[in-house]
Amino acid sequence: KQLENNVSIDDIFTEFDPVPIASASIGQVHRARLKDCGTDVVVKVQHPGVQSLIRQDVQNFGVILKWVSIVDNTLDLDSIFEHWRQNVLNELDFRKEVSYMQRVGENLKGDA
């Protein structure tokens, strides 16, 4: 199996369990072992095609809000939609999720 950037799972992991230990709406989590250091890790994998489906849903919702704003232009739907759109699309970017988790970890250091 290929990962991003044409990298093979075998290039990174000595073990990769094909059976997920957890699954959610946009992805699933697998146990694996890193090849370079032998560390056991969990790997979050996005379901195939989920990114394009969510992007289409976001676009469709934007069209619906444009129609709503024609009927009632008292709400600032454009800025609400843009904020929501950014948050939804950020959920698709697992690299951002890692950076957010690292930031939380840094912020919590010393609190234990």
mmCIF file of N, CA, C and O in Angstrom:
data_model
loop_
_atom_site.group_PDB
_atom_site.id
_atom_site.type_symbol
_atom_site.label_atom_id
_atom_site.label_comp_id
_atom_site.label_asym_id
_atom_site.label_seq_id
_atom_site.Cartn_x
_atom_site.Cartn_y
_atom_site.Cartn_z
ATOM 1 N N LYS A 1 0.820 -1.187 0.000
ATOM 2 C CA LYS A 1 0.000 0.000 0.000
ATOM 3 C C LYS A 1 0.861 1.247 0.000
ATOM 4 O O LYS A 1 1.897 1.282 0.625
ATOM 5 N N GLN A 2 0.372 2.276 -0.674
ATOM 6 C CA GLN A 2 1.109 3.524 -0.777
ATOM 7 C C GLN A 2 0.568 4.567 0.199
ATOM 8 O O GLN A 2 -0.628 4.648 0.453
ATOM 9 N N LEU A 3 1.477 5.359 0.741
ATOM 10 C CA LEU A 3 1.120 6.510 1.543
ATOM 11 C C LEU A 3 1.254 7.745 0.663
ATOM 12 O O LEU A 3 1.431 7.642 -0.538
ATOM 13 N N GLU A 4 1.197 8.915 1.261
ATOM 14 C CA GLU A 4 1.397 10.136 0.497
ATOM 15 C C GLU A 4 2.799 10.159 -0.098
ATOM 16 O O GLU A 4 3.714 9.534 0.403
ATOM 17 N N ASN A 5 2.965 10.906 -1.162
ATOM 18 C CA ASN A 5 4.268 11.116 -1.800
ATOM 19 C C ASN A 5 4.904 9.827 -2.299
ATOM 20 O O ASN A 5 6.114 9.681 -2.303
ATOM 21 N N ASN A 6 4.071 8.860 -2.709
ATOM 22 C CA ASN A 6 4.542 7.590 -3.271
ATOM 23 C C ASN A 6 5.471 6.825 -2.338
ATOM 24 O O ASN A 6 6.373 6.128 -2.781
ATOM 25 N N VAL A 7 5.270 6.962 -1.036
ATOM 26 C CA VAL A 7 6.036 6.224 -0.043
ATOM 27 C C VAL A 7 5.246 4.978 0.315
ATOM 28 O O VAL A 7 4.047 5.018 0.528
ATOM 29 N N SER A 8 5.933 3.855 0.388
ATOM 30 C CA SER A 8 5.298 2.592 0.737
ATOM 31 C C SER A 8 5.211 2.437 2.257
ATOM 32 O O SER A 8 6.083 2.921 2.988
ATOM 33 N N ILE A 9 4.189 1.767 2.724
ATOM 34 C CA ILE A 9 4.074 1.451 4.151
ATOM 35 C C ILE A 9 5.316 0.708 4.618
ATOM 36 O O ILE A 9 5.832 0.952 5.706
ATOM 37 N N ASP A 10 5.824 -0.186 3.776
ATOM 38 C CA ASP A 10 7.018 -0.969 4.130
ATOM 39 C C ASP A 10 8.265 -0.110 4.283
ATOM 40 O O ASP A 10 9.223 -0.527 4.935
ATOM 41 N N ASP A 11 8.284 1.078 3.693
ATOM 42 C CA ASP A 11 9.427 1.979 3.833
ATOM 43 C C ASP A 11 9.494 2.598 5.231
ATOM 44 O O ASP A 11 10.562 2.981 5.695
ATOM 45 N N ILE A 12 8.357 2.682 5.913
ATOM 46 C CA ILE A 12 8.287 3.383 7.192
ATOM 47 C C ILE A 12 8.063 2.445 8.374
ATOM 48 O O ILE A 12 8.590 2.669 9.461
ATOM 49 N N PHE A 13 7.311 1.362 8.144
ATOM 50 C CA PHE A 13 6.905 0.487 9.244
ATOM 51 C C PHE A 13 7.410 -0.939 9.048
ATOM 52 O O PHE A 13 7.390 -1.465 7.944
ATOM 53 N N THR A 14 7.847 -1.553 10.160
ATOM 54 C CA THR A 14 8.174 -2.980 10.112
ATOM 55 C C THR A 14 6.906 -3.801 10.293
ATOM 56 O O THR A 14 6.824 -4.930 9.819
ATOM 57 N N GLU A 15 5.943 -3.222 11.005
ATOM 58 C CA GLU A 15 4.645 -3.867 11.200
ATOM 59 C C GLU A 15 3.553 -2.825 10.989
ATOM 60 O O GLU A 15 3.706 -1.669 11.381
ATOM 61 N N PHE A 16 2.475 -3.264 10.367
ATOM 62 C CA PHE A 16 1.305 -2.405 10.182
ATOM 63 C C PHE A 16 0.084 -3.313 10.184
ATOM 64 O O PHE A 16 -0.100 -4.117 9.278
ATOM 65 N N ASP A 17 -0.721 -3.202 11.231
ATOM 66 C CA ASP A 17 -1.899 -4.058 11.367
ATOM 67 C C ASP A 17 -2.994 -3.548 10.428
ATOM 68 O O ASP A 17 -3.464 -2.421 10.575
ATOM 69 N N PRO A 18 -3.412 -4.356 9.465
ATOM 70 C CA PRO A 18 -4.439 -3.906 8.516
ATOM 71 C C PRO A 18 -5.828 -3.789 9.137
ATOM 72 O O PRO A 18 -6.708 -3.142 8.579
ATOM 73 N N VAL A 19 -6.007 -4.382 10.318
ATOM 74 C CA VAL A 19 -7.300 -4.305 10.995
ATOM 75 C C VAL A 19 -7.288 -3.071 11.906
ATOM 76 O O VAL A 19 -6.457 -2.971 12.809
ATOM 77 N N PRO A 20 -8.188 -2.131 11.667
ATOM 78 C CA PRO A 20 -8.180 -0.916 12.492
ATOM 79 C C PRO A 20 -8.587 -1.204 13.932
ATOM 80 O O PRO A 20 -9.392 -2.098 14.199
ATOM 81 N N ILE A 21 -8.003 -0.440 14.860
ATOM 82 C CA ILE A 21 -8.390 -0.561 16.268
ATOM 83 C C ILE A 21 -9.514 0.420 16.599
ATOM 84 O O ILE A 21 -10.153 0.300 17.642
ATOM 85 N N ALA A 22 -9.746 1.378 15.709
ATOM 86 C CA ALA A 22 -10.840 2.338 15.888
ATOM 87 C C ALA A 22 -11.181 2.920 14.527
ATOM 88 O O ALA A 22 -10.353 2.963 13.620
ATOM 89 N N SER A 23 -12.421 3.362 14.408
ATOM 90 C CA SER A 23 -12.862 3.966 13.158
ATOM 91 C C SER A 23 -13.838 5.090 13.470
ATOM 92 O O SER A 23 -14.581 5.030 14.449
ATOM 93 N N ALA A 24 -13.815 6.111 12.641
ATOM 94 C CA ALA A 24 -14.732 7.245 12.800
ATOM 95 C C ALA A 24 -15.187 7.692 11.415
ATOM 96 O O ALA A 24 -14.931 7.007 10.417
ATOM 97 N N SER A 25 -15.808 8.834 11.362
ATOM 98 C CA SER A 25 -16.448 9.265 10.123
ATOM 99 C C SER A 25 -15.465 9.500 8.978
ATOM 100 O O SER A 25 -15.760 9.162 7.833
ATOM 101 N N ILE A 26 -14.294 10.072 9.266
ATOM 102 C CA ILE A 26 -13.388 10.376 8.157
ATOM 103 C C ILE A 26 -12.139 9.508 8.121
ATOM 104 O O ILE A 26 -11.351 9.607 7.184
ATOM 105 N N GLY A 27 -11.944 8.667 9.124
ATOM 106 C CA GLY A 27 -10.735 7.857 9.107
ATOM 107 C C GLY A 27 -10.794 6.711 10.096
ATOM 108 O O GLY A 27 -11.810 6.466 10.745
ATOM 109 N N GLN A 28 -9.664 6.014 10.162
ATOM 110 C CA GLN A 28 -9.525 4.907 11.100
ATOM 111 C C GLN A 28 -8.098 4.874 11.603
ATOM 112 O O GLN A 28 -7.209 5.483 11.026
ATOM 113 N N VAL A 29 -7.898 4.137 12.706
ATOM 114 C CA VAL A 29 -6.599 4.101 13.368
ATOM 115 C C VAL A 29 -6.074 2.669 13.376
ATOM 116 O O VAL A 29 -6.815 1.733 13.655
ATOM 117 N N HIS A 30 -4.790 2.522 13.043
ATOM 118 C CA HIS A 30 -4.129 1.218 12.977
ATOM 119 C C HIS A 30 -2.904 1.208 13.892
ATOM 120 O O HIS A 30 -2.241 2.225 14.065
ATOM 121 N N ARG A 31 -2.580 0.028 14.423
ATOM 122 C CA ARG A 31 -1.322 -0.154 15.161
ATOM 123 C C ARG A 31 -0.208 -0.380 14.148
ATOM 124 O O ARG A 31 -0.411 -1.031 13.123
ATOM 125 N N ALA A 32 0.968 0.142 14.485
ATOM 126 C CA ALA A 32 2.123 -0.042 13.606
ATOM 127 C C ALA A 32 3.403 0.072 14.430
ATOM 128 O O ALA A 32 3.369 0.497 15.593
ATOM 129 N N ARG A 33 4.521 -0.313 13.824
ATOM 130 C CA ARG A 33 5.833 -0.178 14.453
ATOM 131 C C ARG A 33 6.763 0.512 13.452
ATOM 132 O O ARG A 33 6.878 0.086 12.305
ATOM 133 N N LEU A 34 7.413 1.594 13.927
ATOM 134 C CA LEU A 34 8.321 2.349 13.067
ATOM 135 C C LEU A 34 9.571 1.544 12.746
ATOM 136 O O LEU A 34 10.147 0.890 13.618
ATOM 137 N N LYS A 35 9.968 1.603 11.499
ATOM 138 C CA LYS A 35 11.130 0.852 11.018
ATOM 139 C C LYS A 35 12.436 1.398 11.579
ATOM 140 O O LYS A 35 13.319 0.635 11.959
ATOM 141 N N ASP A 36 12.563 2.721 11.662
ATOM 142 C CA ASP A 36 13.852 3.305 12.030
ATOM 143 C C ASP A 36 14.208 3.174 13.511
ATOM 144 O O ASP A 36 15.377 3.115 13.875
ATOM 145 N N CYS A 37 13.187 3.080 14.397
ATOM 146 C CA CYS A 37 13.512 3.044 15.830
ATOM 147 C C CYS A 37 12.760 1.962 16.605
ATOM 148 O O CYS A 37 13.001 1.782 17.794
ATOM 149 N N GLY A 38 11.836 1.261 15.948
ATOM 150 C CA GLY A 38 11.109 0.190 16.602
ATOM 151 C C GLY A 38 9.998 0.645 17.541
ATOM 152 O O GLY A 38 9.441 -0.166 18.278
ATOM 153 N N THR A 39 9.681 1.918 17.517
ATOM 154 C CA THR A 39 8.640 2.453 18.396
ATOM 155 C C THR A 39 7.249 2.032 17.909
ATOM 156 O O THR A 39 6.951 2.120 16.716
ATOM 157 N N ASP A 40 6.429 1.572 18.851
ATOM 158 C CA ASP A 40 5.038 1.271 18.527
ATOM 159 C C ASP A 40 4.266 2.580 18.415
ATOM 160 O O ASP A 40 4.410 3.466 19.273
ATOM 161 N N VAL A 41 3.462 2.698 17.375
ATOM 162 C CA VAL A 41 2.701 3.917 17.123
ATOM 163 C C VAL A 41 1.288 3.551 16.676
ATOM 164 O O VAL A 41 0.996 2.388 16.378
ATOM 165 N N VAL A 42 0.434 4.541 16.642
ATOM 166 C CA VAL A 42 -0.859 4.397 15.991
ATOM 167 C C VAL A 42 -0.841 5.316 14.783
ATOM 168 O O VAL A 42 -0.251 6.397 14.811
ATOM 169 N N VAL A 43 -1.471 4.858 13.722
ATOM 170 C CA VAL A 43 -1.475 5.600 12.466
ATOM 171 C C VAL A 43 -2.918 5.895 12.087
ATOM 172 O O VAL A 43 -3.731 4.974 11.972
ATOM 173 N N LYS A 44 -3.218 7.165 11.908
ATOM 174 C CA LYS A 44 -4.562 7.581 11.507
ATOM 175 C C LYS A 44 -4.599 7.653 9.985
ATOM 176 O O LYS A 44 -3.781 8.320 9.359
ATOM 177 N N VAL A 45 -5.542 6.931 9.407
ATOM 178 C CA VAL A 45 -5.657 6.830 7.951
ATOM 179 C C VAL A 45 -7.015 7.371 7.525
ATOM 180 O O VAL A 45 -8.045 6.974 8.073
ATOM 181 N N GLN A 46 -6.994 8.269 6.561
ATOM 182 C CA GLN A 46 -8.245 8.831 6.062
ATOM 183 C C GLN A 46 -8.926 7.840 5.127
ATOM 184 O O GLN A 46 -8.269 7.200 4.307
ATOM 185 N N HIS A 47 -10.253 7.716 5.281
ATOM 186 C CA HIS A 47 -11.009 6.837 4.384
ATOM 187 C C HIS A 47 -10.857 7.329 2.950
ATOM 188 O O HIS A 47 -10.880 8.536 2.695
ATOM 189 N N PRO A 48 -10.712 6.411 1.988
ATOM 190 C CA PRO A 48 -10.576 6.816 0.588
ATOM 191 C C PRO A 48 -11.790 7.631 0.126
ATOM 192 O O PRO A 48 -12.930 7.289 0.422
ATOM 193 N N GLY A 49 -11.521 8.722 -0.562
ATOM 194 C CA GLY A 49 -12.575 9.538 -1.154
ATOM 195 C C GLY A 49 -13.270 10.491 -0.211
ATOM 196 O O GLY A 49 -14.067 11.326 -0.643
ATOM 197 N N VAL A 50 -12.960 10.410 1.096
ATOM 198 C CA VAL A 50 -13.678 11.251 2.056
ATOM 199 C C VAL A 50 -13.375 12.732 1.844
ATOM 200 O O VAL A 50 -14.254 13.576 2.000
ATOM 201 N N GLN A 51 -12.158 13.048 1.460
ATOM 202 C CA GLN A 51 -11.789 14.448 1.279
ATOM 203 C C GLN A 51 -12.621 15.116 0.175
ATOM 204 O O GLN A 51 -13.155 16.206 0.372
ATOM 205 N N SER A 52 -12.762 14.445 -0.961
ATOM 206 C CA SER A 52 -13.538 15.042 -2.055
ATOM 207 C C SER A 52 -15.022 15.133 -1.696
ATOM 208 O O SER A 52 -15.692 16.099 -2.061
ATOM 209 N N LEU A 53 -15.531 14.144 -0.958
ATOM 210 C CA LEU A 53 -16.933 14.192 -0.541
ATOM 211 C C LEU A 53 -17.193 15.363 0.400
ATOM 212 O O LEU A 53 -18.191 16.088 0.249
ATOM 213 N N ILE A 54 -16.315 15.562 1.353
ATOM 214 C CA ILE A 54 -16.505 16.659 2.306
ATOM 215 C C ILE A 54 -16.349 18.002 1.611
ATOM 216 O O ILE A 54 -17.123 18.936 1.855
ATOM 217 N N ARG A 55 -15.380 18.121 0.718
ATOM 218 C CA ARG A 55 -15.219 19.378 -0.017
ATOM 219 C C ARG A 55 -16.479 19.693 -0.832
ATOM 220 O O ARG A 55 -16.909 20.842 -0.899
ATOM 221 N N GLN A 56 -17.082 18.676 -1.419
ATOM 222 C CA GLN A 56 -18.323 18.883 -2.181
ATOM 223 C C GLN A 56 -19.456 19.292 -1.250
ATOM 224 O O GLN A 56 -20.245 20.177 -1.572
ATOM 225 N N ASP A 57 -19.541 18.658 -0.088
ATOM 226 C CA ASP A 57 -20.568 19.026 0.898
ATOM 227 C C ASP A 57 -20.409 20.479 1.342
ATOM 228 O O ASP A 57 -21.400 21.211 1.478
ATOM 229 N N VAL A 58 -19.173 20.896 1.580
ATOM 230 C CA VAL A 58 -18.912 22.275 1.992
ATOM 231 C C VAL A 58 -19.356 23.239 0.891
ATOM 232 O O VAL A 58 -20.016 24.248 1.157
ATOM 233 N N GLN A 59 -19.016 22.910 -0.337
ATOM 234 C CA GLN A 59 -19.418 23.757 -1.464
ATOM 235 C C GLN A 59 -20.947 23.827 -1.573
ATOM 236 O O GLN A 59 -21.510 24.902 -1.756
ATOM 237 N N ASN A 60 -21.616 22.693 -1.432
ATOM 238 C CA ASN A 60 -23.079 22.665 -1.509
ATOM 239 C C ASN A 60 -23.716 23.491 -0.392
ATOM 240 O O ASN A 60 -24.691 24.212 -0.620
ATOM 241 N N PHE A 61 -23.152 23.403 0.802
ATOM 242 C CA PHE A 61 -23.679 24.180 1.920
ATOM 243 C C PHE A 61 -23.508 25.677 1.655
ATOM 244 O O PHE A 61 -24.389 26.483 1.996
ATOM 245 N N GLY A 62 -22.402 26.048 1.042
ATOM 246 C CA GLY A 62 -22.184 27.455 0.677
ATOM 247 C C GLY A 62 -23.246 27.955 -0.287
ATOM 248 O O GLY A 62 -23.739 29.083 -0.163
ATOM 249 N N VAL A 63 -23.628 27.125 -1.237
ATOM 250 C CA VAL A 63 -24.687 27.494 -2.192
ATOM 251 C C VAL A 63 -26.015 27.672 -1.451
ATOM 252 O O VAL A 63 -26.758 28.638 -1.696
ATOM 253 N N ILE A 64 -26.323 26.761 -0.545
ATOM 254 C CA ILE A 64 -27.564 26.863 0.231
ATOM 255 C C ILE A 64 -27.582 28.165 1.032
ATOM 256 O O ILE A 64 -28.601 28.877 1.067
ATOM 257 N N LEU A 65 -26.452 28.515 1.657
ATOM 258 C CA LEU A 65 -26.400 29.745 2.447
ATOM 259 C C LEU A 65 -26.570 30.988 1.577
ATOM 260 O O LEU A 65 -27.152 31.975 2.023
ATOM 261 N N LYS A 66 -26.086 30.933 0.360
ATOM 262 C CA LYS A 66 -26.290 32.074 -0.555
ATOM 263 C C LYS A 66 -27.783 32.269 -0.817
ATOM 264 O O LYS A 66 -28.279 33.396 -0.854
ATOM 265 N N TRP A 67 -28.498 31.169 -1.001
ATOM 266 C CA TRP A 67 -29.947 31.258 -1.199
ATOM 267 C C TRP A 67 -30.635 31.793 0.054
ATOM 268 O O TRP A 67 -31.546 32.619 -0.025
ATOM 269 N N VAL A 68 -30.215 31.334 1.216
ATOM 270 C CA VAL A 68 -30.800 31.816 2.472
ATOM 271 C C VAL A 68 -30.552 33.314 2.626
ATOM 272 O O VAL A 68 -31.442 34.068 3.050
ATOM 273 N N SER A 69 -29.363 33.768 2.273
ATOM 274 C CA SER A 69 -29.047 35.190 2.422
ATOM 275 C C SER A 69 -29.867 36.067 1.482
ATOM 276 O O SER A 69 -30.074 37.249 1.754
ATOM 277 N N ILE A 70 -30.346 35.497 0.384
ATOM 278 C CA ILE A 70 -31.239 36.248 -0.512
ATOM 279 C C ILE A 70 -32.574 36.488 0.188
ATOM 280 O O ILE A 70 -33.155 37.569 0.103
ATOM 281 N N VAL A 71 -33.041 35.484 0.901
ATOM 282 C CA VAL A 71 -34.317 35.579 1.612
ATOM 283 C C VAL A 71 -34.190 36.469 2.849
ATOM 284 O O VAL A 71 -35.063 37.277 3.143
ATOM 285 N N ASP A 72 -33.097 36.316 3.593
ATOM 286 C CA ASP A 72 -32.891 37.087 4.825
ATOM 287 C C ASP A 72 -31.436 37.534 4.876
ATOM 288 O O ASP A 72 -30.551 36.753 5.205
ATOM 289 N N ASN A 73 -31.200 38.798 4.581
ATOM 290 C CA ASN A 73 -29.818 39.292 4.542
ATOM 291 C C ASN A 73 -29.424 40.000 5.838
ATOM 292 O O ASN A 73 -28.456 40.737 5.872
ATOM 293 N N THR A 74 -30.160 39.752 6.924
ATOM 294 C CA THR A 74 -29.831 40.392 8.198
ATOM 295 C C THR A 74 -28.699 39.673 8.928
ATOM 296 O O THR A 74 -28.094 40.247 9.828
ATOM 297 N N LEU A 75 -28.418 38.430 8.568
ATOM 298 C CA LEU A 75 -27.330 37.676 9.192
ATOM 299 C C LEU A 75 -26.073 37.771 8.341
ATOM 300 O O LEU A 75 -26.147 37.817 7.111
ATOM 301 N N ASP A 76 -24.945 37.759 8.993
ATOM 302 C CA ASP A 76 -23.656 37.762 8.285
ATOM 303 C C ASP A 76 -23.251 36.315 7.997
ATOM 304 O O ASP A 76 -22.342 35.774 8.620
ATOM 305 N N LEU A 77 -23.974 35.701 7.062
ATOM 306 C CA LEU A 77 -23.740 34.284 6.775
ATOM 307 C C LEU A 77 -22.395 34.039 6.104
ATOM 308 O O LEU A 77 -21.808 32.973 6.286
ATOM 309 N N ASP A 78 -21.892 35.004 5.360
ATOM 310 C CA ASP A 78 -20.606 34.807 4.677
ATOM 311 C C ASP A 78 -19.472 34.567 5.675
ATOM 312 O O ASP A 78 -18.679 33.638 5.513
ATOM 313 N N SER A 79 -19.397 35.383 6.718
ATOM 314 C CA SER A 79 -18.296 35.209 7.672
ATOM 315 C C SER A 79 -18.508 33.954 8.524
ATOM 316 O O SER A 79 -17.543 33.263 8.866
ATOM 317 N N ILE A 80 -19.755 33.642 8.860
ATOM 318 C CA ILE A 80 -20.044 32.415 9.602
ATOM 319 C C ILE A 80 -19.649 31.201 8.769
ATOM 320 O O ILE A 80 -18.991 30.286 9.257
ATOM 321 N N PHE A 81 -20.045 31.216 7.509
ATOM 322 C CA PHE A 81 -19.716 30.099 6.623
ATOM 323 C C PHE A 81 -18.203 29.964 6.459
ATOM 324 O O PHE A 81 -17.667 28.852 6.516
ATOM 325 N N GLU A 82 -17.509 31.076 6.259
ATOM 326 C CA GLU A 82 -16.056 31.006 6.052
ATOM 327 C C GLU A 82 -15.356 30.420 7.273
ATOM 328 O O GLU A 82 -14.445 29.599 7.140
ATOM 329 N N HIS A 83 -15.773 30.823 8.460
ATOM 330 C CA HIS A 83 -15.191 30.274 9.690
ATOM 331 C C HIS A 83 -15.462 28.769 9.775
ATOM 332 O O HIS A 83 -14.550 27.976 10.060
ATOM 333 N N TRP A 84 -16.677 28.369 9.533
ATOM 334 C CA TRP A 84 -17.055 26.952 9.559
ATOM 335 C C TRP A 84 -16.290 26.163 8.500
ATOM 336 O O TRP A 84 -15.768 25.085 8.764
ATOM 337 N N ARG A 85 -16.210 26.720 7.287
ATOM 338 C CA ARG A 85 -15.525 26.051 6.172
ATOM 339 C C ARG A 85 -14.065 25.778 6.532
ATOM 340 O O ARG A 85 -13.570 24.664 6.331
ATOM 341 N N GLN A 86 -13.382 26.769 7.090
ATOM 342 C CA GLN A 86 -11.983 26.595 7.470
ATOM 343 C C GLN A 86 -11.825 25.492 8.515
ATOM 344 O O GLN A 86 -10.914 24.676 8.432
ATOM 345 N N ASN A 87 -12.722 25.461 9.493
ATOM 346 C CA ASN A 87 -12.648 24.427 10.532
ATOM 347 C C ASN A 87 -12.888 23.042 9.958
ATOM 348 O O ASN A 87 -12.197 22.086 10.321
ATOM 349 N N VAL A 88 -13.852 22.913 9.077
ATOM 350 C CA VAL A 88 -14.140 21.609 8.468
ATOM 351 C C VAL A 88 -12.951 21.142 7.640
ATOM 352 O O VAL A 88 -12.517 19.985 7.742
ATOM 353 N N LEU A 89 -12.400 22.027 6.816
ATOM 354 C CA LEU A 89 -11.273 21.639 5.968
ATOM 355 C C LEU A 89 -10.024 21.340 6.801
ATOM 356 O O LEU A 89 -9.230 20.470 6.435
ATOM 357 N N ASN A 90 -9.865 22.022 7.931
ATOM 358 C CA ASN A 90 -8.742 21.711 8.825
ATOM 359 C C ASN A 90 -8.847 20.297 9.375
ATOM 360 O O ASN A 90 -7.836 19.644 9.623
ATOM 361 N N GLU A 91 -10.078 19.820 9.584
ATOM 362 C CA GLU A 91 -10.279 18.456 10.075
ATOM 363 C C GLU A 91 -9.747 17.414 9.089
ATOM 364 O O GLU A 91 -9.401 16.304 9.475
ATOM 365 N N LEU A 92 -9.667 17.765 7.821
ATOM 366 C CA LEU A 92 -9.172 16.835 6.803
ATOM 367 C C LEU A 92 -7.646 16.773 6.767
ATOM 368 O O LEU A 92 -7.080 15.862 6.177
ATOM 369 N N ASP A 93 -6.996 17.746 7.378
ATOM 370 C CA ASP A 93 -5.535 17.846 7.331
ATOM 371 C C ASP A 93 -4.941 17.240 8.598
ATOM 372 O O ASP A 93 -4.831 17.909 9.627
ATOM 373 N N PHE A 94 -4.556 15.971 8.521
ATOM 374 C CA PHE A 94 -4.018 15.283 9.691
ATOM 375 C C PHE A 94 -2.686 15.880 10.141
ATOM 376 O O PHE A 94 -2.308 15.759 11.297
ATOM 377 N N ARG A 95 -1.948 16.532 9.251
ATOM 378 C CA ARG A 95 -0.688 17.173 9.656
ATOM 379 C C ARG A 95 -0.971 18.339 10.601
ATOM 380 O O ARG A 95 -0.242 18.553 11.569
ATOM 381 N N LYS A 96 -2.022 19.093 10.290
ATOM 382 C CA LYS A 96 -2.405 20.180 11.192
ATOM 383 C C LYS A 96 -2.823 19.618 12.539
ATOM 384 O O LYS A 96 -2.503 20.189 13.581
ATOM 385 N N GLU A 97 -3.541 18.508 12.521
ATOM 386 C CA GLU A 97 -3.970 17.881 13.770
ATOM 387 C C GLU A 97 -2.755 17.513 14.622
ATOM 388 O O GLU A 97 -2.752 17.725 15.839
ATOM 389 N N VAL A 98 -1.714 16.981 13.993
ATOM 390 C CA VAL A 98 -0.493 16.632 14.721
ATOM 391 C C VAL A 98 0.131 17.886 15.328
ATOM 392 O O VAL A 98 0.520 17.890 16.504
ATOM 393 N N SER A 99 0.203 18.958 14.562
ATOM 394 C CA SER A 99 0.815 20.185 15.091
ATOM 395 C C SER A 99 -0.013 20.748 16.242
ATOM 396 O O SER A 99 0.534 21.250 17.222
ATOM 397 N N TYR A 100 -1.353 20.650 16.146
ATOM 398 C CA TYR A 100 -2.208 21.098 17.247
ATOM 399 C C TYR A 100 -1.974 20.244 18.489
ATOM 400 O O TYR A 100 -1.895 20.765 19.606
ATOM 401 N N MET A 101 -1.865 18.930 18.310
ATOM 402 C CA MET A 101 -1.637 18.039 19.454
ATOM 403 C C MET A 101 -0.278 18.319 20.090
ATOM 404 O O MET A 101 -0.140 18.285 21.319
ATOM 405 N N GLN A 102 0.735 18.599 19.266
ATOM 406 C CA GLN A 102 2.058 18.920 19.802
ATOM 407 C C GLN A 102 2.008 20.222 20.602
ATOM 408 O O GLN A 102 2.616 20.333 21.666
ATOM 409 N N ARG A 103 1.264 21.194 20.092
ATOM 410 C CA ARG A 103 1.132 22.469 20.796
ATOM 411 C C ARG A 103 0.433 22.269 22.145
ATOM 412 O O ARG A 103 0.858 22.836 23.156
ATOM 413 N N VAL A 104 -0.621 21.479 22.165
ATOM 414 C CA VAL A 104 -1.320 21.193 23.423
ATOM 415 C C VAL A 104 -0.365 20.494 24.393
ATOM 416 O O VAL A 104 -0.297 20.838 25.579
ATOM 417 N N GLY A 105 0.399 19.525 23.883
ATOM 418 C CA GLY A 105 1.367 18.830 24.734
ATOM 419 C C GLY A 105 2.391 19.784 25.335
ATOM 420 O O GLY A 105 2.723 19.694 26.521
ATOM 421 N N GLU A 106 2.886 20.712 24.522
ATOM 422 C CA GLU A 106 3.846 21.707 25.014
ATOM 423 C C GLU A 106 3.200 22.583 26.080
ATOM 424 O O GLU A 106 3.832 22.903 27.098
ATOM 425 N N ASN A 107 1.962 22.979 25.847
ATOM 426 C CA ASN A 107 1.258 23.846 26.795
ATOM 427 C C ASN A 107 0.981 23.137 28.116
ATOM 428 O O ASN A 107 0.877 23.780 29.162
ATOM 429 N N LEU A 108 0.838 21.811 28.077
ATOM 430 C CA LEU A 108 0.516 21.057 29.286
ATOM 431 C C LEU A 108 1.744 20.549 30.036
ATOM 432 O O LEU A 108 1.612 20.010 31.132
ATOM 433 N N LYS A 109 2.927 20.718 29.455
ATOM 434 C CA LYS A 109 4.143 20.257 30.137
ATOM 435 C C LYS A 109 4.244 20.924 31.501
ATOM 436 O O LYS A 109 4.022 22.132 31.642
ATOM 437 N N GLY A 110 4.553 20.129 32.473
ATOM 438 C CA GLY A 110 4.712 20.653 33.815
ATOM 439 C C GLY A 110 3.420 20.732 34.609
ATOM 440 O O GLY A 110 3.443 21.016 35.790
ATOM 441 N N ASP A 111 2.286 20.494 33.962
ATOM 442 C CA ASP A 111 1.005 20.513 34.677
ATOM 443 C C ASP A 111 0.715 19.220 35.398
ATOM 444 O O ASP A 111 -0.175 19.171 36.231
ATOM 445 N N ALA A 112 1.457 18.190 35.086
ATOM 446 C CA ALA A 112 1.172 16.865 35.692
ATOM 447 C C ALA A 112 1.700 16.760 37.082
ATOM 448 O O ALA A 112 2.534 17.403 37.554
#
